[in-house]
JSON list of C-alpha atoms in Angstrom, two decimals:
[
{"chain": "A", "resi": 1, "resn": "MET", "atom": "CA", "xyz": [-29.11, 49.43, -51.66]},
{"chain": "A", "resi": 2, "resn": "THR", "atom": "CA", "xyz": [-31.67, 51.80, -50.18]},
{"chain": "A", "resi": 3, "resn": "HIS", "atom": "CA", "xyz": [-34.39, 50.23, -48.06]},
{"chain": "A", "resi": 4, "resn": "HIS", "atom": "CA", "xyz": [-37.71, 52.02, -48.40]},
{"chain": "A", "resi": 5, "resn": "THR", "atom": "CA", "xyz": [-40.27, 52.09, -45.62]},
{"chain": "A", "resi": 6, "resn": "GLY", "atom": "CA", "xyz": [-43.87, 53.18, -45.52]},
{"chain": "A", "resi": 7, "resn": "PRO", "atom": "CA", "xyz": [-45.80, 53.89, -48.73]},
{"chain": "A", "resi": 8, "resn": "ASP", "atom": "CA", "xyz": [-42.59, 54.21, -50.80]},
{"chain": "A", "resi": 9, "resn": "ARG", "atom": "CA", "xyz": [-41.27, 50.73, -50.08]},
{"chain": "A", "resi": 10, "resn": "LEU", "atom": "CA", "xyz": [-41.02, 48.29, -52.94]},
{"chain": "A", "resi": 11, "resn": "VAL", "atom": "CA", "xyz": [-43.67, 45.60, -53.28]},
{"chain": "A", "resi": 12, "resn": "GLU", "atom": "CA", "xyz": [-42.68, 42.06, -52.33]},
{"chain": "A", "resi": 13, "resn": "THR", "atom": "CA", "xyz": [-41.45, 39.98, -55.27]},
{"chain": "A", "resi": 14, "resn": "ALA", "atom": "CA", "xyz": [-44.16, 37.35, -54.81]},
{"chain": "A", "resi": 15, "resn": "ARG", "atom": "CA", "xyz": [-46.94, 39.96, -54.91]},
{"chain": "A", "resi": 16, "resn": "PHE", "atom": "CA", "xyz": [-45.35, 41.62, -57.95]},
{"chain": "A", "resi": 17, "resn": "ARG", "atom": "CA", "xyz": [-45.16, 38.30, -59.81]},
{"chain": "A", "resi": 18, "resn": "ALA", "atom": "CA", "xyz": [-48.72, 37.37, -58.83]},
{"chain": "A", "resi": 19, "resn": "ALA", "atom": "CA", "xyz": [-49.98, 40.66, -60.27]},
{"chain": "A", "resi": 20, "resn": "PHE", "atom": "CA", "xyz": [-48.14, 40.22, -63.56]},
{"chain": "A", "resi": 21, "resn": "ARG", "atom": "CA", "xyz": [-49.37, 36.62, -63.90]},
{"chain": "A", "resi": 22, "resn": "GLN", "atom": "CA", "xyz": [-52.78, 38.21, -64.51]},
{"chain": "A", "resi": 23, "resn": "VAL", "atom": "CA", "xyz": [-51.57, 40.42, -67.37]},
{"chain": "A", "resi": 24, "resn": "PRO", "atom": "CA", "xyz": [-51.79, 38.68, -70.76]},
{"chain": "A", "resi": 25, "resn": "ALA", "atom": "CA", "xyz": [-48.65, 39.02, -72.85]},
{"chain": "A", "resi": 26, "resn": "PRO", "atom": "CA", "xyz": [-47.76, 38.16, -76.42]},
{"chain": "A", "resi": 27, "resn": "VAL", "atom": "CA", "xyz": [-45.24, 35.34, -76.76]},
{"chain": "A", "resi": 28, "resn": "ALA", "atom": "CA", "xyz": [-42.20, 35.95, -78.95]},
{"chain": "A", "resi": 29, "resn": "ILE", "atom": "CA", "xyz": [-39.00, 34.16, -79.76]},
{"chain": "A", "resi": 30, "resn": "ILE", "atom": "CA", "xyz": [-36.00, 36.48, -79.89]},
{"chain": "A", "resi": 31, "resn": "LEU", "atom": "CA", "xyz": [-33.28, 35.33, -82.29]},
{"chain": "A", "resi": 32, "resn": "VAL", "atom": "CA", "xyz": [-29.73, 36.66, -82.47]},
{"chain": "A", "resi": 33, "resn": "PRO", "atom": "CA", "xyz": [-26.82, 35.61, -84.67]},
{"chain": "A", "resi": 34, "resn": "GLY", "atom": "CA", "xyz": [-23.97, 34.22, -82.54]},
{"chain": "A", "resi": 35, "resn": "GLY", "atom": "CA", "xyz": [-23.41, 31.91, -79.63]},
{"chain": "A", "resi": 36, "resn": "PRO", "atom": "CA", "xyz": [-22.17, 28.30, -79.62]},
{"chain": "A", "resi": 37, "resn": "ALA", "atom": "CA", "xyz": [-24.69, 27.06, -82.21]},
{"chain": "A", "resi": 38, "resn": "GLY", "atom": "CA", "xyz": [-24.37, 30.12, -84.48]},
{"chain": "A", "resi": 39, "resn": "ILE", "atom": "CA", "xyz": [-27.87, 31.32, -83.57]},
{"chain": "A", "resi": 40, "resn": "THR", "atom": "CA", "xyz": [-29.18, 31.97, -80.07]},
{"chain": "A", "resi": 41, "resn": "GLY", "atom": "CA", "xyz": [-32.88, 32.19, -79.24]},
{"chain": "A", "resi": 42, "resn": "LEU", "atom": "CA", "xyz": [-35.15, 32.51, -76.26]},
{"chain": "A", "resi": 43, "resn": "THR", "atom": "CA", "xyz": [-38.83, 32.84, -75.44]},
{"chain": "A", "resi": 44, "resn": "CYS", "atom": "CA", "xyz": [-39.92, 36.25, -74.26]},
{"chain": "A", "resi": 45, "resn": "THR", "atom": "CA", "xyz": [-43.18, 37.82, -73.06]},
{"chain": "A", "resi": 46, "resn": "SER", "atom": "CA", "xyz": [-41.78, 41.34, -72.73]},
{"chain": "A", "resi": 47, "resn": "ALA", "atom": "CA", "xyz": [-41.25, 42.46, -76.32]},
{"chain": "A", "resi": 48, "resn": "THR", "atom": "CA", "xyz": [-43.15, 45.55, -77.42]},
{"chain": "A", "resi": 49, "resn": "SER", "atom": "CA", "xyz": [-43.07, 48.67, -79.55]},
{"chain": "A", "resi": 50, "resn": "LEU", "atom": "CA", "xyz": [-40.99, 51.57, -78.28]},
{"chain": "A", "resi": 51, "resn": "SER", "atom": "CA", "xyz": [-41.38, 54.31, -80.90]},
{"chain": "A", "resi": 52, "resn": "GLY", "atom": "CA", "xyz": [-43.30, 54.96, -84.10]},
{"chain": "A", "resi": 53, "resn": "THR", "atom": "CA", "xyz": [-40.89, 57.58, -85.43]},
{"chain": "A", "resi": 54, "resn": "PRO", "atom": "CA", "xyz": [-38.36, 56.13, -85.87]},
{"chain": "A", "resi": 55, "resn": "PRO", "atom": "CA", "xyz": [-39.86, 52.63, -85.74]},
{"chain": "A", "resi": 56, "resn": "MET", "atom": "CA", "xyz": [-38.32, 50.96, -82.68]},
{"chain": "A", "resi": 57, "resn": "ALA", "atom": "CA", "xyz": [-38.98, 47.93, -80.51]},
{"chain": "A", "resi": 58, "resn": "MET", "atom": "CA", "xyz": [-37.69, 46.84, -77.11]},
{"chain": "A", "resi": 59, "resn": "VAL", "atom": "CA", "xyz": [-37.24, 43.56, -75.30]},
{"chain": "A", "resi": 60, "resn": "ALA", "atom": "CA", "xyz": [-36.53, 42.92, -71.61]},
{"chain": "A", "resi": 61, "resn": "ILE", "atom": "CA", "xyz": [-34.08, 40.02, -71.31]},
{"chain": "A", "resi": 62, "resn": "ASP", "atom": "CA", "xyz": [-32.89, 38.26, -68.17]},
{"chain": "A", "resi": 63, "resn": "ARG", "atom": "CA", "xyz": [-29.21, 39.09, -67.66]},
{"chain": "A", "resi": 64, "resn": "LYS", "atom": "CA", "xyz": [-28.42, 35.39, -67.03]},
{"chain": "A", "resi": 65, "resn": "THR", "atom": "CA", "xyz": [-29.27, 34.42, -70.63]},
{"chain": "A", "resi": 66, "resn": "GLY", "atom": "CA", "xyz": [-26.35, 36.34, -72.17]},
{"chain": "A", "resi": 67, "resn": "LEU", "atom": "CA", "xyz": [-28.54, 37.20, -75.18]},
{"chain": "A", "resi": 68, "resn": "ALA", "atom": "CA", "xyz": [-28.34, 41.01, -74.90]},
{"chain": "A", "resi": 69, "resn": "PRO", "atom": "CA", "xyz": [-24.53, 41.13, -75.26]},
{"chain": "A", "resi": 70, "resn": "LEU", "atom": "CA", "xyz": [-24.80, 38.83, -78.28]},
{"chain": "A", "resi": 71, "resn": "ALA", "atom": "CA", "xyz": [-27.35, 41.22, -79.84]},
{"chain": "A", "resi": 72, "resn": "GLU", "atom": "CA", "xyz": [-25.02, 44.12, -79.14]},
{"chain": "A", "resi": 73, "resn": "GLN", "atom": "CA", "xyz": [-22.06, 42.30, -80.71]},
{"chain": "A", "resi": 74, "resn": "ALA", "atom": "CA", "xyz": [-24.06, 41.15, -83.75]},
{"chain": "A", "resi": 75, "resn": "GLY", "atom": "CA", "xyz": [-25.80, 44.50, -84.14]},
{"chain": "A", "resi": 76, "resn": "ARG", "atom": "CA", "xyz": [-29.04, 42.70, -85.00]},
{"chain": "A", "resi": 77, "resn": "PHE", "atom": "CA", "xyz": [-31.89, 40.69, -83.49]},
{"chain": "A", "resi": 78, "resn": "SER", "atom": "CA", "xyz": [-35.37, 39.58, -84.49]},
{"chain": "A", "resi": 79, "resn": "ILE", "atom": "CA", "xyz": [-38.63, 39.46, -82.57]},
{"chain": "A", "resi": 80, "resn": "ASN", "atom": "CA", "xyz": [-40.84, 36.62, -83.80]},
{"chain": "A", "resi": 81, "resn": "TYR", "atom": "CA", "xyz": [-44.37, 36.82, -82.33]},
{"chain": "A", "resi": 82, "resn": "LEU", "atom": "CA", "xyz": [-45.79, 33.31, -82.27]},
{"chain": "A", "resi": 83, "resn": "ALA", "atom": "CA", "xyz": [-49.11, 32.11, -83.67]},
{"chain": "A", "resi": 84, "resn": "ALA", "atom": "CA", "xyz": [-51.48, 30.33, -81.28]},
{"chain": "A", "resi": 85, "resn": "ASP", "atom": "CA", "xyz": [-50.57, 26.87, -82.57]},
{"chain": "A", "resi": 86, "resn": "ARG", "atom": "CA", "xyz": [-46.87, 27.27, -81.66]},
{"chain": "A", "resi": 87, "resn": "ALA", "atom": "CA", "xyz": [-46.93, 26.83, -77.88]},
{"chain": "A", "resi": 88, "resn": "ALA", "atom": "CA", "xyz": [-44.53, 23.87, -78.26]},
{"chain": "A", "resi": 89, "resn": "TRP", "atom": "CA", "xyz": [-41.99, 26.20, -79.86]},
{"chain": "A", "resi": 90, "resn": "ALA", "atom": "CA", "xyz": [-42.40, 28.71, -77.03]},
{"chain": "A", "resi": 91, "resn": "GLN", "atom": "CA", "xyz": [-41.81, 25.94, -74.49]},
{"chain": "A", "resi": 92, "resn": "ALA", "atom": "CA", "xyz": [-38.79, 24.61, -76.39]},
{"chain": "A", "resi": 93, "resn": "PHE", "atom": "CA", "xyz": [-37.07, 28.01, -76.50]},
{"chain": "A", "resi": 94, "resn": "ALA", "atom": "CA", "xyz": [-37.96, 28.61, -72.83]},
{"chain": "A", "resi": 95, "resn": "THR", "atom": "CA", "xyz": [-36.26, 25.40, -71.67]},
{"chain": "A", "resi": 96, "resn": "ARG", "atom": "CA", "xyz": [-32.56, 25.74, -70.93]},
{"chain": "A", "resi": 97, "resn": "GLY", "atom": "CA", "xyz": [-30.40, 23.03, -72.42]},
{"chain": "A", "resi": 98, "resn": "ARG", "atom": "CA", "xyz": [-33.19, 21.65, -74.62]},
{"chain": "A", "resi": 99, "resn": "HIS", "atom": "CA", "xyz": [-32.03, 20.23, -77.95]},
{"chain": "A", "resi": 100, "resn": "LEU", "atom": "CA", "xyz": [-33.57, 22.47, -80.62]},
{"chain": "A", "resi": 101, "resn": "ASP", "atom": "CA", "xyz": [-32.81, 20.52, -83.80]},
{"chain": "A", "resi": 102, "resn": "GLU", "atom": "CA", "xyz": [-36.51, 20.10, -84.53]},
{"chain": "A", "resi": 103, "resn": "LEU", "atom": "CA", "xyz": [-36.82, 23.89, -84.86]},
{"chain": "A", "resi": 104, "resn": "ALA", "atom": "CA", "xyz": [-33.74, 24.39, -87.04]},
{"chain": "A", "resi": 105, "resn": "ALA", "atom": "CA", "xyz": [-35.72, 24.07, -90.28]},
{"chain": "A", "resi": 106, "resn": "ALA", "atom": "CA", "xyz": [-37.99, 26.95, -89.24]},
{"chain": "A", "resi": 107, "resn": "VAL", "atom": "CA", "xyz": [-35.08, 29.39, -88.69]},
{"chain": "A", "resi": 108, "resn": "VAL", "atom": "CA", "xyz": [-34.11, 31.25, -91.86]},
{"chain": "A", "resi": 109, "resn": "ALA", "atom": "CA", "xyz": [-32.27, 34.42, -92.79]},
{"chain": "A", "resi": 110, "resn": "GLY", "atom": "CA", "xyz": [-34.72, 37.30, -92.82]},
{"chain": "A", "resi": 111, "resn": "HIS", "atom": "CA", "xyz": [-34.94, 40.23, -95.19]},
{"chain": "A", "resi": 112, "resn": "THR", "atom": "CA", "xyz": [-31.95, 41.86, -93.43]},
{"chain": "A", "resi": 113, "resn": "THR", "atom": "CA", "xyz": [-30.10, 38.51, -92.94]},
{"chain": "A", "resi": 114, "resn": "VAL", "atom": "CA", "xyz": [-30.87, 38.38, -89.21]},
{"chain": "A", "resi": 115, "resn": "PRO", "atom": "CA", "xyz": [-32.24, 34.93, -88.23]},
{"chain": "A", "resi": 116, "resn": "THR", "atom": "CA", "xyz": [-36.05, 34.79, -88.19]},
{"chain": "A", "resi": 117, "resn": "LEU", "atom": "CA", "xyz": [-38.78, 32.16, -88.03]},
{"chain": "A", "resi": 118, "resn": "ALA", "atom": "CA", "xyz": [-40.10, 31.38, -91.51]},
{"chain": "A", "resi": 119, "resn": "THR", "atom": "CA", "xyz": [-43.46, 30.08, -90.29]},
{"chain": "A", "resi": 120, "resn": "GLY", "atom": "CA", "xyz": [-45.65, 29.98, -87.21]},
{"chain": "A", "resi": 121, "resn": "THR", "atom": "CA", "xyz": [-45.70, 33.71, -86.53]},
{"chain": "A", "resi": 122, "resn": "THR", "atom": "CA", "xyz": [-48.20, 36.55, -86.49]},
{"chain": "A", "resi": 123, "resn": "ALA", "atom": "CA", "xyz": [-45.51, 39.22, -86.86]},
{"chain": "A", "resi": 124, "resn": "VAL", "atom": "CA", "xyz": [-41.73, 39.37, -87.29]},
{"chain": "A", "resi": 125, "resn": "LEU", "atom": "CA", "xyz": [-39.57, 42.42, -86.61]},
{"chain": "A", "resi": 126, "resn": "GLU", "atom": "CA", "xyz": [-35.97, 42.55, -87.81]},
{"chain": "A", "resi": 127, "resn": "CYS", "atom": "CA", "xyz": [-34.07, 45.05, -85.70]},
{"chain": "A", "resi": 128, "resn": "ARG", "atom": "CA", "xyz": [-30.74, 46.87, -85.64]},
{"chain": "A", "resi": 129, "resn": "THR", "atom": "CA", "xyz": [-29.48, 46.97, -82.04]},
{"chain": "A", "resi": 130, "resn": "THR", "atom": "CA", "xyz": [-29.27, 50.57, -80.85]},
{"chain": "A", "resi": 131, "resn": "THR", "atom": "CA", "xyz": [-28.95, 50.57, -77.05]},
{"chain": "A", "resi": 132, "resn": "ILE", "atom": "CA", "xyz": [-29.05, 48.31, -74.03]},
{"chain": "A", "resi": 133, "resn": "HIS", "atom": "CA", "xyz": [-30.23, 49.73, -70.71]},
{"chain": "A", "resi": 134, "resn": "PRO", "atom": "CA", "xyz": [-30.02, 48.17, -67.23]},
{"chain": "A", "resi": 135, "resn": "GLY", "atom": "CA", "xyz": [-33.35, 47.23, -65.69]},
{"chain": "A", "resi": 136, "resn": "GLY", "atom": "CA", "xyz": [-32.87, 45.38, -62.40]},
{"chain": "A", "resi": 137, "resn": "ASP", "atom": "CA", "xyz": [-32.15, 41.71, -63.11]},
{"chain": "A", "resi": 138, "resn": "HIS", "atom": "CA", "xyz": [-32.94, 42.30, -66.81]},
{"chain": "A", "resi": 139, "resn": "LEU", "atom": "CA", "xyz": [-31.40, 44.25, -69.67]},
{"chain": "A", "resi": 140, "resn": "ILE", "atom": "CA", "xyz": [-33.61, 46.32, -71.95]},
{"chain": "A", "resi": 141, "resn": "LEU", "atom": "CA", "xyz": [-32.59, 45.70, -75.55]},
{"chain": "A", "resi": 142, "resn": "CYS", "atom": "CA", "xyz": [-33.69, 48.46, -77.92]},
{"chain": "A", "resi": 143, "resn": "GLY", "atom": "CA", "xyz": [-33.57, 48.33, -81.68]},
{"chain": "A", "resi": 144, "resn": "GLU", "atom": "CA", "xyz": [-34.62, 50.18, -84.81]},
{"chain": "A", "resi": 145, "resn": "VAL", "atom": "CA", "xyz": [-36.99, 48.09, -86.90]},
{"chain": "A", "resi": 146, "resn": "LEU", "atom": "CA", "xyz": [-35.48, 47.60, -90.34]},
{"chain": "A", "resi": 147, "resn": "HIS", "atom": "CA", "xyz": [-38.08, 45.19, -91.68]},
{"chain": "A", "resi": 148, "resn": "ALA", "atom": "CA", "xyz": [-41.50, 44.01, -90.51]},
{"chain": "A", "resi": 149, "resn": "ARG", "atom": "CA", "xyz": [-43.92, 41.40, -91.75]},
{"chain": "A", "resi": 150, "resn": "ALA", "atom": "CA", "xyz": [-47.33, 40.43, -90.45]},
{"chain": "A", "resi": 151, "resn": "GLN", "atom": "CA", "xyz": [-49.63, 37.48, -90.91]},
{"chain": "A", "resi": 152, "resn": "THR", "atom": "CA", "xyz": [-53.12, 38.63, -89.99]},
{"chain": "A", "resi": 153, "resn": "ASP", "atom": "CA", "xyz": [-54.97, 35.35, -90.49]},
{"chain": "A", "resi": 154, "resn": "ALA", "atom": "CA", "xyz": [-53.33, 33.55, -87.54]},
{"chain": "A", "resi": 155, "resn": "PRO", "atom": "CA", "xyz": [-54.44, 34.19, -83.96]},
{"chain": "A", "resi": 156, "resn": "PRO", "atom": "CA", "xyz": [-51.62, 35.18, -81.58]},
{"chain": "A", "resi": 157, "resn": "LEU", "atom": "CA", "xyz": [-50.15, 33.03, -78.83]},
{"chain": "A", "resi": 158, "resn": "LEU", "atom": "CA", "xyz": [-50.60, 34.66, -75.41]},
{"chain": "A", "resi": 159, "resn": "TYR", "atom": "CA", "xyz": [-49.23, 33.85, -71.97]},
{"chain": "A", "resi": 160, "resn": "LEU", "atom": "CA", "xyz": [-51.41, 34.29, -68.89]},
{"chain": "A", "resi": 161, "resn": "ASP", "atom": "CA", "xyz": [-51.15, 32.86, -65.39]},
{"chain": "A", "resi": 162, "resn": "GLY", "atom": "CA", "xyz": [-48.46, 30.36, -66.37]},
{"chain": "A", "resi": 163, "resn": "ARG", "atom": "CA", "xyz": [-50.37, 29.02, -69.38]},
{"chain": "A", "resi": 164, "resn": "TYR", "atom": "CA", "xyz": [-50.38, 29.53, -73.13]},
{"chain": "A", "resi": 165, "resn": "GLY", "atom": "CA", "xyz": [-53.60, 30.45, -74.89]},
{"chain": "A", "resi": 166, "resn": "THR", "atom": "CA", "xyz": [-55.04, 32.71, -77.55]},
{"chain": "A", "resi": 167, "resn": "PHE", "atom": "CA", "xyz": [-57.22, 35.76, -78.04]},
{"chain": "A", "resi": 168, "resn": "GLN", "atom": "CA", "xyz": [-60.86, 35.53, -79.04]},
{"chain": "A", "resi": 169, "resn": "PRO", "atom": "CA", "xyz": [-62.15, 38.93, -80.19]},
{"chain": "A", "resi": 170, "resn": "THR", "atom": "CA", "xyz": [-65.65, 40.01, -79.27]},
{"chain": "A", "resi": 171, "resn": "PRO", "atom": "CA", "xyz": [-68.05, 40.51, -82.20]},
{"chain": "A", "resi": 172, "resn": "HIS", "atom": "CA", "xyz": [-68.46, 44.09, -83.42]}
]
C-alpha cells in the first residue's frame, strides 16, 4: 500500500465518515435471490442511477455481506427505495442476524421474477447484474434496469447523521 504525504494523502477515516454523515441519502433495501433463506436482503444508502442509456443503476455493498457474489450468481437484484414510514424495515434489514419473518409477506416476485417489496416503497428497480467492480472495502454492483415502478404519493425515507427522516419540499 502506498502511503501519501502532504496534500495528496488520504483523509482520516473518522473525518471522511463525519463528512458523509452530513450528506442525506435515500434508503433502499437490496434483494437478491439466493442465500440460506432463498432470498438475501440488506439496507443500503448507496444505491443510485448510473446511466440513462442504457438504463443502469449501481449499488455499493460492503464485501463482508456476501451479497454481491449472490447477485452475480443469480444474475438479478432489486433496489427497493423505502417510503418514509418504513424506517423499521430499514433497521430490520440493517441488523445482522435479525429474524425477518415479519417482512416475509412484503417480499414478492417482481415483474422479472426477482424478489421485490410489494409495498412501502417510493420506487423499485429490477436489475440484471452486469458487472461488479472493486471499491476499497466495498464492491460496486452494476445492473441494467429491466423494470421500474414508482409511487409518487409517498415521501421517501432518508438517512442523515445516523437517523432516519424524510424530505419536506419547499413551496414553489
